[in-house]
Coordinates of C-alpha atoms in Angstrom, one line a residue:
X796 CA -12.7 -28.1 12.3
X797 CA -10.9 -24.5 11.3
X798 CA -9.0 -24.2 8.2
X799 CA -5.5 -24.5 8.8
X800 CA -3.0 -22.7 5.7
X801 CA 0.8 -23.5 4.9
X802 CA 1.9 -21.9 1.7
X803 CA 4.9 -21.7 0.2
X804 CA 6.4 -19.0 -1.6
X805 CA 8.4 -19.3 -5.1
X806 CA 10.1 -15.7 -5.8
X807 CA 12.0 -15.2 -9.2
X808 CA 13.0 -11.5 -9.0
X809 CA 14.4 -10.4 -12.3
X810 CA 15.1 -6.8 -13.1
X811 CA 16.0 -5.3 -16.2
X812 CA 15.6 -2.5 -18.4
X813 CA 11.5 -2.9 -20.0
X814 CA 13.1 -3.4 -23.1
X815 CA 14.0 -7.2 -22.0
X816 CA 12.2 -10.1 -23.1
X817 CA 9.6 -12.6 -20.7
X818 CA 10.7 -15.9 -20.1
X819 CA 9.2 -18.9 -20.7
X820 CA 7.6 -19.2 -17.3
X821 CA 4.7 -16.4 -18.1
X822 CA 3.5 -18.3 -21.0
X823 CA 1.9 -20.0 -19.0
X824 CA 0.0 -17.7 -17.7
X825 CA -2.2 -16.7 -20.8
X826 CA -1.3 -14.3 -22.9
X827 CA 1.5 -12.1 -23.4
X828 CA 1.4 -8.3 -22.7
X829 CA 3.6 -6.8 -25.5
X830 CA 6.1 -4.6 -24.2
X831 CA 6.0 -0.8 -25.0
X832 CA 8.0 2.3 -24.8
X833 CA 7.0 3.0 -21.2
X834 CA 3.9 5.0 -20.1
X835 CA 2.6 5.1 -16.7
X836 CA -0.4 3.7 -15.4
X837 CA -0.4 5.2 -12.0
X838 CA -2.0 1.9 -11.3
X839 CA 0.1 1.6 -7.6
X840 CA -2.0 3.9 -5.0
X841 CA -0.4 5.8 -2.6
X842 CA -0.6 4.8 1.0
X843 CA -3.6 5.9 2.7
X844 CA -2.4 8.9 4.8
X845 CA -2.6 8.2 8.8
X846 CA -6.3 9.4 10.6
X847 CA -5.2 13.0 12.1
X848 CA -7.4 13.5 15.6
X849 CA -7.1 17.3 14.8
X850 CA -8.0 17.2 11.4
X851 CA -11.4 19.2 12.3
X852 CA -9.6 21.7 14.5
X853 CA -6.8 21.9 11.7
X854 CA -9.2 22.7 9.3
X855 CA -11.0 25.9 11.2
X856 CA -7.7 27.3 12.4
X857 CA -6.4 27.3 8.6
X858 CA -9.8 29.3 7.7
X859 CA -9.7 31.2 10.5
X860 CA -5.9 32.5 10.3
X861 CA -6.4 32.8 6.8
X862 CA -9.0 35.6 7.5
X863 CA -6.8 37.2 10.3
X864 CA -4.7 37.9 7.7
X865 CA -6.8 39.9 5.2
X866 CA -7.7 41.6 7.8
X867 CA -4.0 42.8 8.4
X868 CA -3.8 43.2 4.6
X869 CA -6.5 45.3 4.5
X870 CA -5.2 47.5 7.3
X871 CA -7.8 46.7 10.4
X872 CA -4.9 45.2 12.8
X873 CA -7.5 45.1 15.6
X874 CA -9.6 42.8 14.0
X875 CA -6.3 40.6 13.0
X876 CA -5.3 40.9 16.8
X877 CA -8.6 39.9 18.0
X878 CA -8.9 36.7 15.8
X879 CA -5.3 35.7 16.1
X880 CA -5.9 35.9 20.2
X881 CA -8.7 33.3 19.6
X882 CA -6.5 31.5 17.7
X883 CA -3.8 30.9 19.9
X884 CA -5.1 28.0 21.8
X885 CA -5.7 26.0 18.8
X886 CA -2.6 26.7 17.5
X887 CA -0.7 24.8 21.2
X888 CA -3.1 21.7 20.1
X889 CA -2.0 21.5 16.7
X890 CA 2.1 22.3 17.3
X891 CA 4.9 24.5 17.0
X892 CA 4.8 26.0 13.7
X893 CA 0.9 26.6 14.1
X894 CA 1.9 28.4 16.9
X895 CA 5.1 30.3 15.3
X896 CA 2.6 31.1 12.4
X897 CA 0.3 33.2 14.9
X898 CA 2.8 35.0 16.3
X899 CA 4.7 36.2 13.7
X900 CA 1.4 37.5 12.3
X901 CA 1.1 38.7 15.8
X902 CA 3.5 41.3 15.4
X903 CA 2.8 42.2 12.2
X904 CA -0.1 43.3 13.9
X905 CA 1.4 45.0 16.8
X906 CA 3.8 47.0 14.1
X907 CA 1.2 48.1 12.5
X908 CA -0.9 49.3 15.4
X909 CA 2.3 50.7 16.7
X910 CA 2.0 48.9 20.2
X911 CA 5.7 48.7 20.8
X912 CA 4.8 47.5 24.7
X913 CA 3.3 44.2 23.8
X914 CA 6.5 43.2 21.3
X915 CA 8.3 41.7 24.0
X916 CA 5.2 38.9 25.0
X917 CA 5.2 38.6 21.8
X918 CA 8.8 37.7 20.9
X919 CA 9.1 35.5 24.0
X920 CA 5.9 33.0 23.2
X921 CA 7.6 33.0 19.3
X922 CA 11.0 31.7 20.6
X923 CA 9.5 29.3 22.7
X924 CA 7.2 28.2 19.7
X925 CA 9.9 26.8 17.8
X926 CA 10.0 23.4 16.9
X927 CA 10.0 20.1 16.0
X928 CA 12.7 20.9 13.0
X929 CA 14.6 23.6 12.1
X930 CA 14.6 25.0 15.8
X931 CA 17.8 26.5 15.7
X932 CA 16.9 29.0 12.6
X933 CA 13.6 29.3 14.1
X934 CA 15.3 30.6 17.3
X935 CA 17.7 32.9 15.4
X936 CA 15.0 34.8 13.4
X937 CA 12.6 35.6 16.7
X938 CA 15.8 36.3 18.6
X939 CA 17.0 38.7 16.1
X940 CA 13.9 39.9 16.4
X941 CA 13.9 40.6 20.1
X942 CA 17.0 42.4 20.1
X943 CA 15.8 45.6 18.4
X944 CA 13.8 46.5 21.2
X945 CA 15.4 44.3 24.0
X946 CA 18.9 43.1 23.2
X947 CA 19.6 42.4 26.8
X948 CA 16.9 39.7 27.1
X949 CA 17.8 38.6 23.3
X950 CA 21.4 38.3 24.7
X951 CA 20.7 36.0 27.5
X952 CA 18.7 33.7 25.7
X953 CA 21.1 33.1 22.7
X954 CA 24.1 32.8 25.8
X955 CA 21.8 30.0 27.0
X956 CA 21.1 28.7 23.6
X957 CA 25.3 28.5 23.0
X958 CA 25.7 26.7 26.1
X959 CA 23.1 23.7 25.2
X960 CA 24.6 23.6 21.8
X961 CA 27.6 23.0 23.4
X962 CA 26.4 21.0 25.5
X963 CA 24.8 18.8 23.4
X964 CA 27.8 18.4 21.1
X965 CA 29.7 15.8 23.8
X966 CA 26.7 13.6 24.7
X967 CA 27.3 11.2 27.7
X968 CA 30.2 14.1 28.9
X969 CA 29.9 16.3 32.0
X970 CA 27.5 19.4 31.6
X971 CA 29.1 22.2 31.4
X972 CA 27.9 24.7 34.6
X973 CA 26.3 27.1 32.4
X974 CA 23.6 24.4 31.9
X975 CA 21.9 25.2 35.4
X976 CA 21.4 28.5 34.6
X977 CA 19.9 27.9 31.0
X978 CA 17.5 24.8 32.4
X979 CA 16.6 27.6 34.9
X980 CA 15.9 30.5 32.0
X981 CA 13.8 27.9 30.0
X982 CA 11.7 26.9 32.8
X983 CA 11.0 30.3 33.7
X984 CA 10.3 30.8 30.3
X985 CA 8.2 27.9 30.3
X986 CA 9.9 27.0 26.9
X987 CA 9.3 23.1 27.3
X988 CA 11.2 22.0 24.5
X989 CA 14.4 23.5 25.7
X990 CA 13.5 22.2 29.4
X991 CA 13.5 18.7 27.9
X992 CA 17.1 19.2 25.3
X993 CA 18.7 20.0 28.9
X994 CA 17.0 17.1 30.9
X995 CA 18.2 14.7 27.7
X996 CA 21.7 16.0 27.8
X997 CA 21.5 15.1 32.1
X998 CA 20.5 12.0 31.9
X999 CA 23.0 10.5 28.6
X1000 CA 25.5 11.7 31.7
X1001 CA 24.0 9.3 33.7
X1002 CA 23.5 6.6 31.2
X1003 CA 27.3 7.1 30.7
X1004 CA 27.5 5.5 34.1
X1005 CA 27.0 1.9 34.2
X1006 CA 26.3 2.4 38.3
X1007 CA 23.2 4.8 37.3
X1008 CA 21.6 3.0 34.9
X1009 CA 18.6 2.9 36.5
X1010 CA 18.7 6.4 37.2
X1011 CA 19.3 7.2 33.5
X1012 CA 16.4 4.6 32.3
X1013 CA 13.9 6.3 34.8
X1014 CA 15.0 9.9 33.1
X1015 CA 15.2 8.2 29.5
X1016 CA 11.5 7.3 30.4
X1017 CA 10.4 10.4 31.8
X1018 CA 11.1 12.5 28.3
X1019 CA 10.6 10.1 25.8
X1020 CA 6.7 10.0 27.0
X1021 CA 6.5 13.9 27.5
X1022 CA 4.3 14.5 24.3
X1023 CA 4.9 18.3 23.6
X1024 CA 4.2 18.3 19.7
X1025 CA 7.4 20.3 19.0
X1026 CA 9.8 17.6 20.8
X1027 CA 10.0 14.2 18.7
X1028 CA 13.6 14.5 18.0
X1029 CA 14.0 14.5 21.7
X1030 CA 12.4 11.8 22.4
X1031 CA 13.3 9.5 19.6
X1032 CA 16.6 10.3 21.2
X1033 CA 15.7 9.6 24.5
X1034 CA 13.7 6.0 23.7
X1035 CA 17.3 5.2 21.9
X1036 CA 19.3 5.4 24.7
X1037 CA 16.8 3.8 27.1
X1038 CA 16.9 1.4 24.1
X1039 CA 20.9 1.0 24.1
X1040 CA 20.3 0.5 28.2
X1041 CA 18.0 -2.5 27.6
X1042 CA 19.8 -4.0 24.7
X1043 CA 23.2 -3.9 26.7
X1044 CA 21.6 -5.6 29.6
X1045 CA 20.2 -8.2 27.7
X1046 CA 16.6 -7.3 27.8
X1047 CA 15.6 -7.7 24.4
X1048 CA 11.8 -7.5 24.3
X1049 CA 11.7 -4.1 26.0
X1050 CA 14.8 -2.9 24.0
X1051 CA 12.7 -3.6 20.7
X1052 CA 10.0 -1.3 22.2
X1053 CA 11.5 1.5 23.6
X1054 CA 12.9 1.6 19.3
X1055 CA 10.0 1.2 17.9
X1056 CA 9.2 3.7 20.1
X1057 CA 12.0 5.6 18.9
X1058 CA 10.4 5.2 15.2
X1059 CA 7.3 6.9 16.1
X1060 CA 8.6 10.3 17.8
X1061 CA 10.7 10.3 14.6
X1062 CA 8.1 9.7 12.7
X1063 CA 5.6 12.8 14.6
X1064 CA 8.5 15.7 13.1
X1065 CA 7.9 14.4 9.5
X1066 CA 5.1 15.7 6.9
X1067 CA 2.2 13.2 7.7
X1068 CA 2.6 11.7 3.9
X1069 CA 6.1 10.3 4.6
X1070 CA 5.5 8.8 8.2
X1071 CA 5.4 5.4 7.3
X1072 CA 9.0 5.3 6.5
X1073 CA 10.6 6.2 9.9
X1074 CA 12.3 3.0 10.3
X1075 CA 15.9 3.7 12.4
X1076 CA 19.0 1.8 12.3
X1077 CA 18.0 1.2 15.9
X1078 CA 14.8 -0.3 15.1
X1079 CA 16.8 -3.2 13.0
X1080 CA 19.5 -3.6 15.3
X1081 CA 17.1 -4.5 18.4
X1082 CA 14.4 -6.3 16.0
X1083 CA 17.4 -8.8 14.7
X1084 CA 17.7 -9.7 18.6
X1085 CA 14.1 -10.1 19.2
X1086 CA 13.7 -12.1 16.2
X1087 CA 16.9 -14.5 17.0
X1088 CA 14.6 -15.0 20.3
X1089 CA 11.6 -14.9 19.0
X1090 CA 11.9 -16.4 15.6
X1091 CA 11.2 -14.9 11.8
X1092 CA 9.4 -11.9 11.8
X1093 CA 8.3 -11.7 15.4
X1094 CA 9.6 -7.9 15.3
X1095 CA 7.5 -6.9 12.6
X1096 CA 4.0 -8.4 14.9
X1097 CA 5.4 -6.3 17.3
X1098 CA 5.9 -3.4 15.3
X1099 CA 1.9 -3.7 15.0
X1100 CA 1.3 -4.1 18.6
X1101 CA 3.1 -1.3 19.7
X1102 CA 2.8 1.1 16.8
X1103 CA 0.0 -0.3 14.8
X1104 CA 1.4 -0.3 11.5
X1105 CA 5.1 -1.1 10.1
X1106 CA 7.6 1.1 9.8
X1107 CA 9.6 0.8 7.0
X1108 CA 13.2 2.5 5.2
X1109 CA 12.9 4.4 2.2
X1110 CA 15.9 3.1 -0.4
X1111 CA 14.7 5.5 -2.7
X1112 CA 17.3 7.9 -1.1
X1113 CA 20.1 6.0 -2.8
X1114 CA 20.5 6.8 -5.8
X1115 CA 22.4 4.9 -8.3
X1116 CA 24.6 6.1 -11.0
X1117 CA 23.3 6.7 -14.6
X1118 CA 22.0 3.6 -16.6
X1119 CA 23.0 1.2 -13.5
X1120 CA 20.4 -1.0 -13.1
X1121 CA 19.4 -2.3 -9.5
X1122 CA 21.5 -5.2 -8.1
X1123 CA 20.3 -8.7 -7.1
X1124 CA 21.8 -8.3 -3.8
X1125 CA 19.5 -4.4 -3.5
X1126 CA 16.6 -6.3 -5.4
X1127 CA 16.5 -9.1 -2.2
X1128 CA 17.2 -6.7 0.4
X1129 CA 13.9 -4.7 -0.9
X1130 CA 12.2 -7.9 -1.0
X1131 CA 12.6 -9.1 2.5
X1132 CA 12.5 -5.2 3.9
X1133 CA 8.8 -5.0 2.8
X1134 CA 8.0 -8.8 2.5
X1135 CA 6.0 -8.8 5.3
X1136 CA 3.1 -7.0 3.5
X1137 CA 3.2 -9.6 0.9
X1138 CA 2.9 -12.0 3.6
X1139 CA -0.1 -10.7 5.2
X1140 CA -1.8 -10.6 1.3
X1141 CA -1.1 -14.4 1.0
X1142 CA -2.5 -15.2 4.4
X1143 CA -5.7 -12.8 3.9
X1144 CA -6.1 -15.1 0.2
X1145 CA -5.3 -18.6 1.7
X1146 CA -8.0 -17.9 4.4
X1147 CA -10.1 -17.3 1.5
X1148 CA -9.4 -20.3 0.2
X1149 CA -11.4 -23.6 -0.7
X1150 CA -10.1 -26.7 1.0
X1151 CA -7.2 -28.2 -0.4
X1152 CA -6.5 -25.7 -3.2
X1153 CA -4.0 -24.6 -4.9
X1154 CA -3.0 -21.3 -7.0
X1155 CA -0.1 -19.8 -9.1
X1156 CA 0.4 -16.3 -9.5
X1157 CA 3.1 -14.7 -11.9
X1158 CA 2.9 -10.3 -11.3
X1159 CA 5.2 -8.2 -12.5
X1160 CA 6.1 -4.2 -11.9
X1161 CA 8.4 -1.5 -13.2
X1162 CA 10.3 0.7 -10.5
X1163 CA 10.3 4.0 -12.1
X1164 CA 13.3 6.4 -11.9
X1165 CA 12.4 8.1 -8.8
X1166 CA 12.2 4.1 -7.3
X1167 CA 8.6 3.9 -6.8
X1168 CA 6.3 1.2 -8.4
X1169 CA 4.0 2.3 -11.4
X1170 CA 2.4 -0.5 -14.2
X1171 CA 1.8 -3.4 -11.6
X1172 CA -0.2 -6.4 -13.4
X1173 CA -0.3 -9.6 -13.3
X1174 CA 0.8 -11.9 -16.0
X1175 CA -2.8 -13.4 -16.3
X1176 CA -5.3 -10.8 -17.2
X1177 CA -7.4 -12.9 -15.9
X1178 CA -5.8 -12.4 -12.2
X1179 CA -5.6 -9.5 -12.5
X1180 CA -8.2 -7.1 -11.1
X1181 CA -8.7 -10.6 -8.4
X1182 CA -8.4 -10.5 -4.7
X1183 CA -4.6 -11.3 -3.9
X1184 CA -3.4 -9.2 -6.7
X1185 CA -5.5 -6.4 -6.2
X1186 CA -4.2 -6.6 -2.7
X1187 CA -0.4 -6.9 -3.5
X1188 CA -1.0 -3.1 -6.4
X1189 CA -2.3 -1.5 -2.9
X1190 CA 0.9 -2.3 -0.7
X1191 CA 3.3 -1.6 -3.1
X1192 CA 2.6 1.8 -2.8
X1193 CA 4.5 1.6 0.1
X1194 CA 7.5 -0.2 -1.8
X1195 CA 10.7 2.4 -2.3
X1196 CA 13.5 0.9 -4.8
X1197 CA 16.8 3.1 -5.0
X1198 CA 16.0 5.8 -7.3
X1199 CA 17.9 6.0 -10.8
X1200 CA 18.6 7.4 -14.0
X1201 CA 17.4 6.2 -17.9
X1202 CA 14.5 3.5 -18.3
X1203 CA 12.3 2.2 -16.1
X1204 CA 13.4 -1.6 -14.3
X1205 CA 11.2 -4.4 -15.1
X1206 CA 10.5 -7.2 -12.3
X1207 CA 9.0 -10.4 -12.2
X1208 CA 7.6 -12.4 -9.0
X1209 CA 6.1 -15.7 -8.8
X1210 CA 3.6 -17.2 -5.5
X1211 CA 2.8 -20.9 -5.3
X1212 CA -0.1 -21.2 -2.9
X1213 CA -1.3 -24.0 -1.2
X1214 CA -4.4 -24.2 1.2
X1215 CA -4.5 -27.5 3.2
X1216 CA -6.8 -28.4 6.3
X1217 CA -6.0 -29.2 9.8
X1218 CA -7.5 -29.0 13.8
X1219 CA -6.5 -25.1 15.1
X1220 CA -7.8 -22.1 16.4
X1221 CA -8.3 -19.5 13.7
X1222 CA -6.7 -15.9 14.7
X1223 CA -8.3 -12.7 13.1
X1224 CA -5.6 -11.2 10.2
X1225 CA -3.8 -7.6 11.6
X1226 CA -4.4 -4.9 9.2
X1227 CA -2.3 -4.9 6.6
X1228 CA -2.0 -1.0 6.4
X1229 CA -1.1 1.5 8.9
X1230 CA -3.7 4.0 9.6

């Protein structure tokens, strides 16, 4: 006989300025915390940062490049030269601006040994360095480079360069036929980011095609899982169209992948500490289908079967005019955008649960100006260093509210659970965290 759990759920999400009075509800919940001019508890921990399989390697190349400089700043170049050639390996494993990093410092190096004859190696691995962001300024500066002592070469590229830009600007359109010649430049140049902007702007042509949609999935497919560490934005935009492709077709389940997909090369070109918010407009157009066919919330399991955490928007990029106060309508779109970690708190409690038991919970937070969480409690002090709520302060960390000006905004929540017991199998919980 396994423990079978229904609860239900009794939400009253009131926000206001701290300065508001409780109602009558939290009375009876013990006693009353009285309000104060606000002070922060920094009670609400931030997310645990995502594992990184190089932090070890990460961490020696940092030490190491580190000492390469003083070396150049202490005016032995060949000692700088020599590390930074050890270097360079580790710095392809880790990405492109590890790998922009060395050779910039590179030729410092070269400069200053006056070895005019190993600039041009040296310009050409910087410009095909660049990447994930900022590639086109990254390209500029090693091009301009290049072009004191080999504009012809400098020339080429940036013709090249103009041509996918161009190129890129009409998606779905005819290439232009300068494109052959740059795909060929780049390959030469074994610049692989490049390689795969050109191959992307081939196959949106044929995905413009109803009659070569297969041909244009296939392609889709073929960059989207080329992992370079300087192309996410390419292949985010790849796994989107393949995504569009399945969507149109009707294929739901494998258009909700191929965004969630999407989410994650996104996610890959941002700092590590703001990964967990690289939810797309894609991702909830094709999760809304999967759900209608799957029913409530069947996206977000997914989301931890293909990615193995959520992925979530961050509203704290809209930012609301001075003393406006978040709306109801804002207040329940938050609510049901991160809900689902609430959810999985209540079902790790009610598994805890004795037979046939029953618990209420009042908490309450303040979303601070820049529309994070900060003071999280709950009503009951003697709730609140418990289980559930401890467990509800840790996912809130994740919780962005649009950001705003003047006090902080007060908000109240309420849980009625209910443990009851019937015949089932009894499924292990998914993390509740992304790692």
């Amino acid at each position: 006989m396994q423990r079978w759990s229904t609860l239900l759920i009794v939400v009253a999400g009131l926000a206001h300025a701290q300065h508001g009075g409780d109602d009558d509800l939290a009375n009876a919940f013990g006693p009353q915390r009285e309000l104060k001019v606000f002070e922060p508890e920094h009670n609400v921990p931030a997310p645990p940062l995502p594992d990184d399989p190089n932090g070890p390697l990460r961490a020696t190349f940092e030490a190491d490049f580190e000492a390469a400089k003083k070396s150049l700043a202490s005016g032995n170049a060949t000692a700088a030269r020599e590390s930074l050639a050890m270097l360079e390996l580790s710095a392809f494993v880790l990405g492109g601006p590890e790998r922009v990093r060395v050779q910039q410092v590179f030729r410092a190096a070269a400069l200053a040994l006056d070895d005019r004859k190993a600039l041009g190696a040296i310009d050409e691995k910087w410009v095909a360095a660049c990447g994930p962001n900022e590639v086109a300024a990254c390209r500029s500066s090693a091009l301009e480079a290049m072009a004191a002592h080999d504009r012809a070469r400098a020339a080429q590229i940036t013709t090249a360069d103009a041509c996918l830009a161009t190129a890129e600007k009409s998606p779905g359109k005819p290439a232009p036929p300068c494109l052959a010649s740059a795909l060929g430049l780049y390959r030469k140049a074994d610049d692989t980011l490049m390689v795969a902007r050109v191959e992307l702007v081939n196959a949106l042509v044929l995905a413009a095609d109803a009659k070569q949609s297969k041909a244009a999935k296939k392609a889709l497919t073929q960059i989207g899982e080329a992992l370079d560490g300087r192309n996410g934005h390419v292949r985010r935009a790849a796994f989107d169209a393949r995504a569009k492709l399945e969507l149109a077709a009707g294929k739901v389940d494998d258009a909700a992948r191929s965004a969630l997909q999407g989410a994650e090369a996104w996610a890959s070109t941002l700092p590590v500490e703001q990964r967990a918010w690289a939810r797309t407009g894609l991702v909830d157009l094709t999760c809304a289908a999967y759900d209608k066919a799957h029913g409530v919330d069947a996206c977000r399991q997914l989301e931890k079967t293909v990615l193995g955490f959520y992925v979530f928007h961050d509203f704290s990029t809209e930012h609301l005019e001075d003393r406006q106060l978040i709306s109801h309508e804002k207040l329940v779109e938050v609510n049901n955008h991160y809900g689902i970690m609430i959810k999985d708190c209540l079902a790790l409690e009610i598994r805890e649960m004795a037979d046939k038991a029953a618990v209420s919970y009042l908490v309450n937070w303040l979303v601070i100006t820049t529309g994070r969480v900060d003071n999280f409690h709950s009503v009951s002090s003697d709730q609140d260093q418990g289980r559930f709520v401890t467990c509800l302060r840790e996912q809130f960390g994740y919780w962005r509210y649009p950001s705003h000006e003047g006090d902080p905004q007060r908000i109240k929540q309420g849980f009625s659970v209910k443990s009851t017991t019937r015949t089932t199998e009894e499924t292990d919980p998914q993390d509740v965290f992304p790692r």
